[in-house]
Coordinates of C-alpha atoms in Angstrom, one line a residue:
Chain A
M385 CA 0.0 0.0 0.0
A386 CA 1.3 3.4 -1.0
D387 CA 2.0 5.5 2.0
I388 CA 1.9 9.4 2.1
T389 CA 5.7 9.8 1.9
Q390 CA 5.9 7.6 -1.2
L391 CA 3.2 9.5 -2.8
L392 CA 4.8 12.9 -2.1
Q393 CA 8.1 11.5 -3.3
S394 CA 6.7 10.5 -6.5
L395 CA 4.8 13.8 -7.0
I396 CA 8.1 15.7 -6.7
T397 CA 9.5 13.4 -9.3
G398 CA 6.4 14.0 -11.3
V399 CA 6.9 17.7 -11.3
G400 CA 10.4 17.3 -12.7
V401 CA 9.3 15.0 -15.6
G402 CA 6.3 17.2 -16.1
L403 CA 8.4 20.3 -16.7
I404 CA 10.3 18.3 -19.3
Y405 CA 7.0 17.4 -21.0
G406 CA 6.1 21.1 -20.8
L407 CA 9.2 22.1 -22.6
V408 CA 8.5 19.6 -25.3
G409 CA 4.9 20.8 -25.5
I410 CA 6.1 24.4 -26.0
G411 CA 8.2 23.1 -28.8
F412 CA 5.0 21.7 -30.5
C413 CA 3.3 25.1 -29.9
V414 CA 6.1 27.2 -31.4
I415 CA 5.9 25.3 -34.7
Y416 CA 2.2 25.0 -34.7
N417 CA 1.7 28.7 -34.1
A418 CA 4.1 29.7 -36.9
S419 CA 2.7 27.4 -39.5
G420 CA -0.2 25.3 -38.5
I421 CA 2.0 22.2 -38.8
V422 CA 2.2 19.6 -36.1
N423 CA 5.7 18.2 -36.0
F424 CA 5.4 14.5 -35.1
A425 CA 9.2 14.3 -34.9
Q426 CA 9.3 16.6 -31.8
G427 CA 10.4 13.9 -29.4
V428 CA 13.4 13.1 -31.6
F429 CA 14.9 16.4 -30.5
V430 CA 14.7 15.3 -26.9
M431 CA 16.5 12.0 -27.8
L432 CA 19.0 13.8 -29.9
G433 CA 19.8 16.4 -27.0
G434 CA 20.7 13.6 -24.6
M435 CA 22.5 11.3 -27.2
I436 CA 24.5 14.0 -28.7
C437 CA 25.5 15.5 -25.3
H438 CA 26.5 12.1 -24.3
A439 CA 28.5 11.5 -27.4
L440 CA 30.4 14.8 -26.9
L441 CA 31.1 13.9 -23.3
T442 CA 32.4 10.4 -23.9
R443 CA 33.9 10.4 -27.4
L444 CA 35.5 13.9 -27.4
G445 CA 36.0 14.0 -23.6
L446 CA 34.5 17.4 -23.3
P447 CA 33.5 18.8 -19.9
L448 CA 29.7 18.5 -19.2
V449 CA 29.0 22.1 -19.4
L450 CA 30.7 22.5 -22.8
A451 CA 29.0 19.3 -24.2
A452 CA 25.6 20.6 -23.0
V453 CA 26.1 24.0 -24.6
L454 CA 27.4 22.6 -27.9
A455 CA 24.6 20.0 -28.1
V456 CA 21.8 22.5 -28.2
P457 CA 23.0 24.3 -31.4
I458 CA 23.7 21.0 -33.1
V459 CA 20.1 19.9 -32.4
A460 CA 18.8 23.2 -33.5
G461 CA 20.8 22.7 -36.8
I462 CA 19.2 19.3 -37.3
G463 CA 15.8 20.9 -36.7
M464 CA 16.5 23.4 -39.5
L465 CA 17.7 20.6 -41.8
I466 CA 14.4 18.8 -41.3
E467 CA 12.6 22.0 -42.1
T468 CA 14.7 22.6 -45.2
L469 CA 14.7 19.1 -46.6
V470 CA 11.3 17.7 -45.5
V471 CA 8.8 20.3 -44.5
R472 CA 9.6 23.3 -46.7
P473 CA 9.3 21.4 -50.0
M474 CA 6.0 20.0 -49.0
W475 CA 4.8 23.3 -47.6
N476 CA 5.7 25.0 -51.0
R477 CA 3.9 22.5 -52.9
G478 CA 0.7 22.7 -50.9
A479 CA 0.8 19.2 -49.5
T480 CA -2.1 18.1 -47.3
M481 CA -1.7 18.3 -43.5
F482 CA -1.8 14.6 -43.2
A483 CA 1.0 14.1 -45.7
I484 CA 3.1 16.6 -43.7
I485 CA 2.4 14.8 -40.5
L486 CA 3.3 11.5 -42.2
A487 CA 6.5 13.0 -43.5
T488 CA 7.6 14.1 -40.0
L489 CA 6.8 10.7 -38.6
A490 CA 8.9 9.1 -41.3
T491 CA 11.6 11.6 -40.4
Q492 CA 11.5 10.5 -36.9
I493 CA 12.1 6.9 -37.7
M494 CA 14.9 7.8 -40.2
I495 CA 16.6 9.7 -37.5
E496 CA 16.1 7.0 -34.9
R497 CA 17.7 4.4 -37.3
I498 CA 20.6 6.8 -38.1
T499 CA 21.1 7.2 -34.3
I500 CA 21.3 3.4 -33.8
L501 CA 23.9 3.2 -36.6
T502 CA 26.1 6.1 -35.4
L503 CA 25.6 6.3 -31.7
G504 CA 24.5 2.7 -30.9
D505 CA 21.4 1.2 -29.6
Q506 CA 22.3 1.0 -25.9
P507 CA 20.7 3.1 -23.3
R508 CA 23.0 5.9 -22.0
S509 CA 23.2 8.3 -19.2
F510 CA 25.5 10.9 -17.7
P511 CA 26.1 12.2 -14.2
E512 CA 23.9 14.9 -12.5
F513 CA 25.0 18.4 -13.1
T514 CA 25.8 18.9 -9.4
P515 CA 27.3 15.8 -7.7
G516 CA 26.1 14.8 -4.3
G517 CA 22.6 15.0 -3.0
P518 CA 19.8 14.1 -2.6
L519 CA 18.5 16.9 -0.4
K520 CA 16.6 15.4 2.5
L521 CA 13.3 17.1 3.5
G522 CA 12.2 14.8 6.3
D523 CA 11.7 11.4 4.6
I524 CA 11.5 12.9 1.2
A525 CA 14.6 12.9 -1.1
V526 CA 15.0 15.6 -3.7
G527 CA 17.8 15.1 -6.3
Y528 CA 19.7 18.2 -7.2
Q529 CA 18.9 17.7 -10.9
L530 CA 15.4 18.6 -10.1
F531 CA 16.6 22.1 -9.2
W532 CA 18.4 22.3 -12.5
I533 CA 15.3 21.3 -14.3
L534 CA 13.3 23.9 -12.3
G535 CA 15.8 26.5 -12.8
C536 CA 16.5 25.9 -16.5
G537 CA 12.8 25.5 -17.2
A538 CA 12.2 28.9 -15.6
L539 CA 15.1 30.3 -17.5
M540 CA 13.8 29.0 -20.9
V541 CA 10.3 30.2 -20.3
G542 CA 11.7 33.6 -19.4
L543 CA 13.9 33.8 -22.4
L544 CA 11.1 32.7 -24.6
W545 CA 8.8 35.5 -23.2
L546 CA 11.6 38.0 -23.8
F547 CA 12.1 36.7 -27.3
F548 CA 8.3 36.7 -28.2
T549 CA 7.8 40.2 -26.7
R550 CA 11.0 42.1 -27.2
T551 CA 12.7 41.0 -30.4
R552 CA 11.6 41.7 -34.0
T553 CA 11.8 38.0 -34.9
G554 CA 9.8 36.9 -31.9
R555 CA 7.1 39.5 -32.8
A556 CA 7.1 38.5 -36.3
L557 CA 6.5 34.8 -35.2
R558 CA 3.6 36.0 -33.1
A559 CA 2.2 37.9 -36.1
C560 CA 2.4 34.7 -38.2
S561 CA 0.4 32.8 -35.5
Q562 CA -2.3 35.4 -35.5
N563 CA -2.7 35.7 -39.3
R564 CA -0.2 34.4 -41.8
E565 CA -1.5 36.3 -44.8
A566 CA -1.7 39.6 -43.0
A567 CA 1.8 39.0 -41.6
A568 CA 3.0 38.4 -45.1
L569 CA 1.4 41.5 -46.4
L570 CA 3.3 43.5 -43.7
G571 CA 6.4 42.2 -45.2
I572 CA 7.2 39.4 -42.7
P573 CA 9.1 36.6 -44.5
V574 CA 6.7 33.9 -43.3
G575 CA 8.7 31.2 -44.9
R576 CA 11.8 32.2 -43.0
M577 CA 9.7 32.2 -39.8
L578 CA 9.0 28.4 -40.3
L579 CA 12.8 27.9 -40.2
V580 CA 13.2 29.9 -37.0
S581 CA 10.4 28.1 -35.4
F582 CA 12.0 24.7 -36.1
A583 CA 15.3 25.8 -34.9
L584 CA 13.7 27.2 -31.7
S585 CA 11.6 24.1 -31.1
A586 CA 14.5 21.8 -31.7
A587 CA 16.6 23.8 -29.2
L588 CA 13.8 23.5 -26.7
G589 CA 13.7 19.8 -27.1
A590 CA 17.5 19.4 -26.8
V591 CA 17.5 21.4 -23.5
A592 CA 14.8 19.1 -22.2
G593 CA 16.7 16.0 -23.3
I594 CA 19.9 17.2 -21.8
L595 CA 18.2 18.1 -18.4
V596 CA 16.2 14.8 -18.1
T597 CA 19.0 12.4 -19.0
P598 CA 20.8 12.3 -15.6
T599 CA 17.5 11.4 -13.9
Q600 CA 16.8 8.5 -16.2
V601 CA 18.5 7.2 -19.3
T602 CA 18.4 8.1 -23.0
A603 CA 18.2 5.8 -25.9
F604 CA 17.3 6.0 -29.5
N605 CA 13.7 5.1 -28.8
I606 CA 12.7 7.5 -26.0
G607 CA 11.5 10.1 -28.6
T608 CA 8.1 8.7 -29.1
P609 CA 7.0 8.7 -25.4
F610 CA 8.4 12.2 -24.9
G611 CA 6.8 13.5 -28.1
V612 CA 3.4 12.0 -27.1
N613 CA 3.6 13.4 -23.6
G614 CA 4.7 16.8 -24.8
F615 CA 1.8 16.7 -27.2
I616 CA -0.6 15.9 -24.3
A617 CA 0.9 18.8 -22.4
A618 CA 0.4 21.1 -25.3
I619 CA -3.2 20.0 -25.8
I620 CA -4.0 20.4 -22.0
G621 CA -2.6 23.9 -22.3
G622 CA -4.8 24.7 -25.3
F623 CA -2.2 24.3 -28.0
G624 CA -0.8 27.8 -28.1
S625 CA 0.3 29.3 -24.9
A626 CA 3.7 28.5 -23.5
A627 CA 2.6 28.8 -20.0
G628 CA -0.4 26.6 -20.6
A629 CA 1.8 23.9 -22.1
L630 CA 4.2 24.1 -19.2
A631 CA 1.2 23.9 -16.7
G632 CA -0.2 21.0 -18.7
G633 CA 3.1 19.2 -18.6
V634 CA 3.4 19.5 -14.8
L635 CA -0.1 18.3 -14.4
L636 CA 0.5 15.3 -16.7
G637 CA 3.8 14.5 -14.9
V638 CA 2.2 14.5 -11.5
L639 CA -0.8 12.4 -12.7
Q640 CA 1.6 9.8 -14.2
A641 CA 3.7 9.7 -11.1
A642 CA 0.6 9.1 -9.0
A643 CA -0.6 6.5 -11.4
I644 CA 2.8 4.7 -11.2
V645 CA 2.5 4.5 -7.4
L646 CA -1.1 3.4 -7.5
F647 CA -1.0 1.0 -10.4
G648 CA 2.7 0.0 -10.9
A649 CA 5.1 1.0 -13.7
G650 CA 4.2 -1.5 -16.3
F651 CA 1.4 0.3 -17.9
K652 CA 2.8 3.8 -17.5
N653 CA 2.6 4.5 -21.2
V654 CA -0.7 3.0 -21.6
A655 CA -2.0 5.3 -18.9
A656 CA -0.4 8.3 -20.6
L657 CA -1.8 7.5 -23.9
S658 CA -5.3 6.9 -22.5
T659 CA -5.0 10.3 -20.8
L660 CA -4.3 11.7 -24.3
L661 CA -7.4 10.1 -25.7
V662 CA -9.6 11.3 -22.7
V663 CA -8.3 14.9 -22.9
L664 CA -8.7 14.9 -26.7
L665 CA -12.3 13.7 -26.4
L666 CA -13.5 15.6 -23.4
F667 CA -11.5 18.9 -23.8
P668 CA -10.7 19.3 -27.5
S669 CA -9.7 22.9 -26.9
G670 CA -7.6 22.2 -23.8
I671 CA -8.3 22.4 -20.1
F672 CA -6.8 25.7 -19.5
A673 CA -8.3 27.2 -22.7
G674 CA -11.6 27.2 -20.9
F675 CA -10.3 29.4 -18.2
K676 CA -8.8 31.8 -20.8
G677 CA -12.1 32.2 -22.5
F678 CA -13.8 32.8 -19.2
K679 CA -11.5 35.6 -18.3
R680 CA -12.0 37.3 -21.6
A681 CA -15.7 37.2 -21.3
Chain B
M1126 CA -7.0 17.9 -80.9
T1127 CA -9.9 15.6 -81.4
S1128 CA -10.3 12.2 -79.7
P1129 CA -11.3 9.4 -82.0
A1130 CA -15.0 8.5 -82.0
I1131 CA -15.3 5.0 -80.4
T1132 CA -18.1 3.1 -82.0
S1133 CA -16.9 -0.3 -82.5
T1134 CA -17.3 -3.0 -79.9
R1135 CA -13.5 -3.8 -80.1
A1136 CA -12.8 -0.6 -78.3
S1137 CA -14.7 -1.7 -75.2
W1138 CA -12.0 -4.3 -74.2
R1139 CA -9.6 -1.4 -74.1
D1140 CA -11.9 0.6 -71.9
H1141 CA -12.1 -2.2 -69.4
A1142 CA -8.3 -2.8 -69.6
G1143 CA -8.0 -1.0 -66.3
S1144 CA -10.1 -3.7 -64.5
W1145 CA -8.7 -6.9 -65.9
L1146 CA -5.0 -6.0 -66.6
P1147 CA -4.1 -5.9 -62.9
V1148 CA -5.8 -9.2 -62.3
L1149 CA -3.8 -10.8 -65.1
A1150 CA -0.6 -9.2 -63.7
T1151 CA -1.3 -10.4 -60.2
L1152 CA -2.0 -14.0 -61.5
A1153 CA 1.2 -13.8 -63.6
L1154 CA 3.1 -12.7 -60.4
L1155 CA 1.5 -15.7 -58.7
G1156 CA 2.8 -17.9 -61.5
V1157 CA 6.3 -16.5 -61.2
G1158 CA 6.1 -17.2 -57.4
L1159 CA 4.9 -20.9 -57.9
S1160 CA 7.8 -21.5 -60.3
S1161 CA 10.6 -20.0 -58.2
S1162 CA 12.5 -20.5 -55.1
G1163 CA 11.4 -20.2 -51.5
Y1164 CA 12.7 -16.7 -51.0
I1165 CA 10.6 -15.2 -53.7
V1166 CA 7.5 -17.0 -52.5
T1167 CA 8.1 -15.5 -49.0
V1168 CA 8.5 -12.0 -50.5
L1169 CA 5.3 -12.4 -52.6
G1170 CA 3.4 -13.7 -49.6
F1171 CA 4.3 -10.6 -47.6
A1172 CA 3.3 -8.4 -50.5
A1173 CA -0.2 -10.0 -50.7
I1174 CA -0.7 -9.6 -46.9
Y1175 CA 0.4 -6.0 -47.0
G1176 CA -1.7 -5.6 -50.0
V1177 CA -4.7 -6.6 -48.0
F1178 CA -3.7 -4.3 -45.2
S1179 CA -3.1 -1.3 -47.5
T1180 CA -6.2 -1.9 -49.5
G1181 CA -8.2 -1.6 -46.2
L1182 CA -6.4 1.6 -45.1
N1183 CA -7.3 3.0 -48.5
F1184 CA -10.9 2.9 -47.7
F1185 CA -10.4 5.3 -44.8
M1186 CA -7.6 7.4 -46.1
G1187 CA -8.0 7.2 -49.8
Y1188 CA -11.8 7.1 -50.5
T1189 CA -12.8 9.0 -47.3
G1190 CA -9.9 11.4 -47.1
Q1191 CA -9.4 10.9 -43.4
A1192 CA -6.2 9.8 -41.6
S1193 CA -5.4 6.9 -39.3
F1194 CA -1.9 6.4 -38.1
G1195 CA -2.8 3.6 -35.8
Q1196 CA -4.3 0.9 -38.1
N1197 CA -1.4 -1.3 -37.0
A1198 CA -3.5 -1.8 -33.8
F1199 CA -6.0 -3.9 -35.8
A1200 CA -3.4 -6.0 -37.5
A1201 CA -2.0 -6.7 -34.0
L1202 CA -5.4 -7.6 -32.8
G1203 CA -5.9 -10.0 -35.7
G1204 CA -2.4 -11.5 -35.4
Y1205 CA -2.5 -12.0 -31.7
G1206 CA -6.1 -13.2 -31.8
S1207 CA -5.2 -15.9 -34.4
A1208 CA -2.0 -16.8 -32.6
I1209 CA -3.6 -17.2 -29.2
L1210 CA -6.7 -19.0 -30.4
T1211 CA -4.8 -21.5 -32.7
A1212 CA -1.4 -22.0 -31.0
G1213 CA -2.7 -21.5 -27.4
H1214 CA -6.2 -23.1 -27.6
G1215 CA -5.9 -25.3 -30.6
M1216 CA -8.7 -23.8 -32.5
E1217 CA -9.3 -24.1 -36.3
P1218 CA -7.3 -21.3 -38.0
V1219 CA -10.3 -20.1 -40.2
L1220 CA -12.6 -20.0 -37.2
A1221 CA -9.8 -18.2 -35.2
L1222 CA -9.5 -15.7 -38.2
L1223 CA -13.2 -15.0 -38.1
I1224 CA -13.5 -14.6 -34.4
A1225 CA -10.3 -12.3 -34.3
T1226 CA -11.8 -10.3 -37.1
T1227 CA -15.2 -9.9 -35.4
V1228 CA -13.5 -8.8 -32.2
S1229 CA -11.4 -6.2 -34.1
V1230 CA -14.6 -4.9 -35.9
A1231 CA -16.3 -4.6 -32.5
I1232 CA -13.4 -2.7 -30.9
A1233 CA -13.1 -0.5 -34.1
F1234 CA -16.7 0.4 -33.6
A1235 CA -16.4 1.2 -30.0
V1236 CA -13.1 3.1 -30.4
G1237 CA -13.9 4.8 -33.7
Y1238 CA -17.2 6.2 -32.5
P1239 CA -15.7 8.8 -30.1
T1240 CA -12.3 9.2 -31.9
L1241 CA -13.7 10.0 -35.3
R1242 CA -15.4 13.1 -34.0
L1243 CA -11.8 14.6 -34.0
R1244 CA -10.4 16.3 -37.0
G1245 CA -7.0 17.3 -38.4
H1246 CA -4.0 16.8 -36.2
Y1247 CA -6.1 15.7 -33.2
L1248 CA -7.5 12.8 -35.3
A1249 CA -3.9 12.0 -36.4
M1250 CA -2.5 12.0 -32.9
A1251 CA -5.5 10.1 -31.5
T1252 CA -5.2 7.3 -34.1
F1253 CA -1.4 7.3 -33.6
A1254 CA -2.0 6.8 -29.8
L1255 CA -4.3 3.8 -30.5
G1256 CA -1.5 2.1 -32.3
L1257 CA 0.9 2.8 -29.5
I1258 CA -1.4 1.6 -26.8
T1259 CA -1.9 -1.7 -28.5
Y1260 CA 1.9 -2.0 -29.0
E1261 CA 2.5 -1.3 -25.3
I1262 CA -0.3 -3.8 -24.3
T1263 CA 1.3 -6.5 -26.4
I1264 CA 4.6 -6.0 -24.6
E1265 CA 3.2 -5.6 -21.1
W1266 CA 0.5 -8.2 -21.0
T1267 CA 3.0 -11.0 -21.0
S1268 CA 0.7 -13.8 -19.7
L1269 CA -1.4 -13.3 -22.8
T1270 CA 1.0 -12.2 -25.5
Q1271 CA 4.4 -13.5 -24.1
G1272 CA 5.7 -10.0 -24.4
Y1273 CA 9.0 -9.2 -26.3
M1274 CA 9.7 -12.8 -26.8
G1275 CA 6.8 -13.1 -29.2
Y1276 CA 4.3 -15.9 -30.0
S1277 CA 5.7 -18.9 -31.8
G1278 CA 4.3 -22.2 -33.0
I1279 CA 1.5 -20.8 -34.8
P1280 CA 0.1 -23.5 -37.2
P1281 CA -0.4 -22.7 -41.1
I1282 CA -3.8 -21.8 -42.3
G1283 CA -6.2 -24.7 -43.1
L1284 CA -9.6 -26.0 -43.0
F1285 CA -11.2 -29.1 -41.5
G1286 CA -7.9 -30.5 -40.4
Y1287 CA -6.3 -30.1 -43.9
E1288 CA -3.3 -27.8 -43.6
L1289 CA -1.5 -25.8 -46.2
V1290 CA 1.9 -27.1 -45.4
T1291 CA 4.0 -25.6 -48.2
E1292 CA 4.6 -21.9 -48.7
K1293 CA 3.5 -22.2 -52.3
Q1294 CA 0.0 -23.5 -51.2
M1295 CA -0.2 -20.7 -48.8
L1296 CA 0.8 -18.1 -51.5
V1297 CA -2.2 -19.2 -53.5
V1298 CA -4.5 -18.5 -50.5
L1299 CA -2.8 -15.2 -49.8
V1300 CA -3.1 -14.1 -53.4
A1301 CA -6.8 -15.1 -53.4
F1302 CA -7.4 -13.0 -50.3
A1303 CA -5.6 -9.9 -51.8
L1304 CA -7.6 -10.3 -55.1
L1305 CA -10.9 -10.6 -53.0
G1306 CA -10.0 -7.6 -51.0
V1307 CA -9.3 -5.5 -54.1
W1308 CA -12.6 -6.8 -55.6
I1309 CA -14.6 -5.8 -52.7
S1310 CA -12.9 -2.5 -52.6
N1311 CA -13.7 -2.0 -56.3
R1312 CA -17.3 -3.0 -56.0
L1313 CA -17.9 -0.9 -52.9
R1314 CA -16.1 2.2 -54.5
R1315 CA -18.6 2.2 -57.3
S1316 CA -21.6 1.8 -55.0
R1317 CA -23.8 4.3 -53.3
F1318 CA -21.6 3.8 -50.3
G1319 CA -18.4 4.6 -52.2
R1320 CA -19.9 7.7 -53.7
A1321 CA -20.8 8.9 -50.3
L1322 CA -17.3 8.4 -49.1
A1323 CA -16.0 10.4 -52.2
A1324 CA -18.4 13.1 -51.2
I1325 CA -17.1 13.2 -47.7
A1326 CA -13.4 13.3 -49.0
G1327 CA -14.5 16.3 -51.3
S1328 CA -16.2 18.4 -48.7
E1329 CA -17.8 17.3 -45.5
P1330 CA -20.3 20.2 -45.2
A1331 CA -21.4 19.7 -48.8
A1332 CA -21.7 15.9 -48.3
A1333 CA -23.8 16.6 -45.1
A1334 CA -25.9 19.1 -47.1
L1335 CA -26.6 16.3 -49.7
G1336 CA -27.9 14.1 -46.9
V1337 CA -24.9 12.0 -46.4
N1338 CA -24.5 10.7 -42.8
V1339 CA -20.9 12.0 -42.5
A1340 CA -20.1 10.5 -39.1
G1341 CA -21.8 7.2 -39.9
Y1342 CA -20.0 6.6 -43.2
K1343 CA -16.6 7.7 -41.7
L1344 CA -17.2 5.1 -38.9
V1345 CA -18.1 2.4 -41.4
A1346 CA -15.0 3.2 -43.6
F1347 CA -12.9 3.0 -40.4
V1348 CA -14.3 -0.3 -39.4
I1349 CA -13.9 -1.8 -42.9
A1350 CA -10.2 -0.7 -42.7
A1351 CA -9.9 -2.3 -39.3
A1352 CA -11.4 -5.6 -40.6
Y1353 CA -8.9 -5.7 -43.5
G1354 CA -6.1 -4.9 -41.0
S1355 CA -7.2 -7.6 -38.7
V1356 CA -7.4 -10.2 -41.5
A1357 CA -4.0 -9.1 -42.7
G1358 CA -2.6 -9.6 -39.2
S1359 CA -4.1 -13.1 -38.9
L1360 CA -2.7 -14.1 -42.4
F1361 CA 0.7 -12.8 -41.3
A1362 CA 0.7 -14.9 -38.1
H1363 CA -0.3 -18.1 -40.1
F1364 CA 2.2 -17.4 -42.9
V1365 CA 5.2 -16.7 -40.7
G1366 CA 4.3 -18.9 -37.8
F1367 CA 5.7 -16.3 -35.4
I1368 CA 4.7 -12.8 -34.2
S1369 CA 6.2 -10.3 -31.9
P1370 CA 5.2 -6.7 -30.9
E1371 CA 7.8 -5.3 -33.2
V1372 CA 6.0 -6.7 -36.3
F1373 CA 3.0 -4.5 -35.6
G1374 CA 5.0 -1.5 -34.5
T1375 CA 5.3 2.1 -35.8
S1376 CA 7.5 0.9 -38.7
M1377 CA 4.5 -1.0 -40.0
V1378 CA 2.6 2.3 -40.2
V1379 CA 5.3 3.9 -42.2
L1380 CA 5.7 0.8 -44.5
S1381 CA 2.0 0.6 -45.3
F1382 CA 1.8 4.3 -46.0
T1383 CA 4.8 4.0 -48.3
M1384 CA 2.8 1.3 -50.2
L1385 CA -0.4 3.4 -50.2
Y1386 CA 1.3 6.6 -51.5
L1387 CA 3.6 4.8 -54.0
G1388 CA 0.8 2.9 -55.7
G1389 CA -1.5 5.9 -55.5
I1390 CA -3.8 6.8 -52.6
G1391 CA -7.4 6.6 -53.4
T1392 CA -7.1 4.3 -56.4
T1393 CA -8.5 0.7 -56.4
W1394 CA -5.3 -1.1 -57.5
G1395 CA -2.7 1.4 -56.2
P1396 CA -2.4 -0.3 -52.6
L1397 CA -1.7 -3.7 -54.0
V1398 CA 0.7 -2.5 -56.7
G1399 CA 2.5 -0.4 -54.0
A1400 CA 2.6 -3.4 -51.7
V1401 CA 4.3 -5.6 -54.4
I1402 CA 6.8 -3.0 -55.3
V1403 CA 7.7 -2.1 -51.7
S1404 CA 8.0 -5.7 -50.8
L1405 CA 10.4 -6.3 -53.7
L1406 CA 12.5 -3.3 -52.8
P1407 CA 14.7 -5.1 -50.1
E1408 CA 16.0 -7.1 -53.1
A1409 CA 17.1 -3.8 -54.7
L1410 CA 18.3 -2.4 -51.4
R1411 CA 20.1 -5.6 -50.2
G1412 CA 23.4 -3.9 -50.3
L1413 CA 22.2 -1.2 -47.8
K1414 CA 21.3 -3.8 -45.1
E1415 CA 21.1 -1.6 -41.9
L1416 CA 20.2 1.4 -43.9
Q1417 CA 17.1 -0.3 -45.3
D1418 CA 14.6 1.4 -42.9
V1419 CA 16.3 4.7 -43.5
A1420 CA 15.9 4.1 -47.3
Y1421 CA 12.2 3.3 -46.9
C1422 CA 11.7 6.7 -45.0
V1423 CA 13.7 8.6 -47.7
I1424 CA 11.6 6.9 -50.4
L1425 CA 8.4 7.8 -48.6
V1426 CA 9.4 11.4 -48.0
A1427 CA 10.5 11.8 -51.7
I1428 CA 7.1 10.4 -52.9
L1429 CA 5.3 12.7 -50.6
I1430 CA 7.2 15.7 -51.9
F1431 CA 7.6 15.1 -55.5
A1432 CA 4.7 12.6 -56.5
P1433 CA 2.0 12.8 -53.9
R1434 CA -0.3 10.8 -56.2
G1435 CA 2.2 8.0 -56.6
L1436 CA 2.4 5.9 -59.7
A1437 CA -1.3 6.5 -60.3
G1438 CA -0.2 10.1 -61.1
F1439 CA 1.4 8.7 -64.2
A1440 CA -1.9 6.9 -65.4
P1441 CA -3.1 9.7 -67.5
A1442 CA 0.1 9.8 -69.5
I1443 CA -0.2 6.0 -70.0
K1444 CA -3.7 6.2 -71.1
Q1445 CA -2.9 8.9 -73.5
F1446 CA -0.2 6.7 -74.9
F1447 CA -2.6 3.8 -75.4
N1448 CA -5.2 6.1 -76.9
R1449 CA -2.6 7.5 -79.4
G1450 CA -1.8 4.0 -80.4
A1451 CA -5.4 3.2 -81.0
A1452 CA -5.8 6.4 -83.0
A1453 CA -2.9 5.6 -85.1
K1454 CA -4.3 2.1 -85.8
A1455 CA -7.7 3.7 -86.8
E1456 CA -5.9 5.9 -89.3

């Protein structure tokens, strides 16, 4: 029987994982807002962030900080490559939305296979950013990595907010999300915004992947669960707002952690996917979207 | 340019060439299979099974213009249903196939009813989740599915104690299933039902305005696709004698979409043609070995970008070529 300490312990873990889901969810929203495209390969960026950081650490012997800082632009570059080689040509030819989704799904499998061939199929991990720990609060242990996730998560959201409100590119992206044609008429290069959104979204995913790897492992196939959970986070948040996606991610992470304590870990993914279906069917415009509409009215 | 007036009865066989040429080609392939070595027989068997699967998917995606990224769920249901009933409980394969298909149809109805209300990327993600849920269950429910290890010892298909032991005998049955599947697809497409699906694909509000029960027809198309998928899964289990969760994983989704888009989505014969070509591809890609999956994805993306209508996109050019030949003969 699960006692209260165990439950609290898992809830804290859930918050950490949930923030990661939130970051992935924001990645979905960034691309969706700029283009109306849902990138099914979103989870791949999480996987690549962890795997490339690990490769830089072990193969080149770089210090962790440098490896982490280098991995993010590399993954952002891969995101731009996907946009240029796969999404842009289809976008320009007016491909249907389902065809674009399918192409991103195929891209995910392609990247997973290439990762197996180049970086191996074994699960990998690297040490926590700060050695030592965990911090003891009574009977509850809090790993130091959680603070890194909290801190970096907050930093990312803050930076995103500055980017979207204070820079020309960020404002242009927001203009695209409101009305692409009007934005184009105002001289905003809508096509280039798609590229920017893929780079940004890939970087977000990479940060999430680097942050989460010390708390679990990374492997070529972790992309799909993170992608699906990030998508759920984005949906709960109403598919558009960064704060909503983050809140949705935390909610999802905590729910999953509770589910694991109550029902065991085996059907963790089944529980998450069922949550997705329930949320989709009952709240097709997001749980938090309801509150937003209420405030406006 | 004027087209030649066709008055003679001899021209009519040319008009129907589209319907009997593929049958002849399929039978010719069957002949090739029966007179060649074991490996080719296996490849053609897979082609027929995937042909059934893709033809079913085509009902929902091609004719109706919807999207399901989780049809592998029903192949898994069919495959595991047949495996558990025959290998686990010693049931007649044909009876097991019928029961597995019935269960799949029932589940497709229950799941499709709420899910198909979704549109766009929500529909795509929800159906994708169906496939993933099934995959996870086949791995985790080890007492029923034997998990990662897979289910082995599945008997070949047969009836009343008579089993099709050789692969060539099975190939005949598989090709018969594929042709039957395409025949049903062809008949339904030209029916009132098929025209309703086409109307939905064109414009849902317009179809609704014409009195088409949009939600109902979508659900039926989804269920038909599920039935095809389930039968394909059962056939696979009996043909190979072994199944594992990976067989019905996400790569099956990409593989079947490659077939569908290569042959021509929304056409009657396209899915089967695509299945045959894609199944023969590993022969051509043999040198690539580990890169095979990457190659499939590259091919799929290239088709999606450069020829979204697949080989069927070339059909008008071929037809024109035939017509020109006929015109030259007439002069």
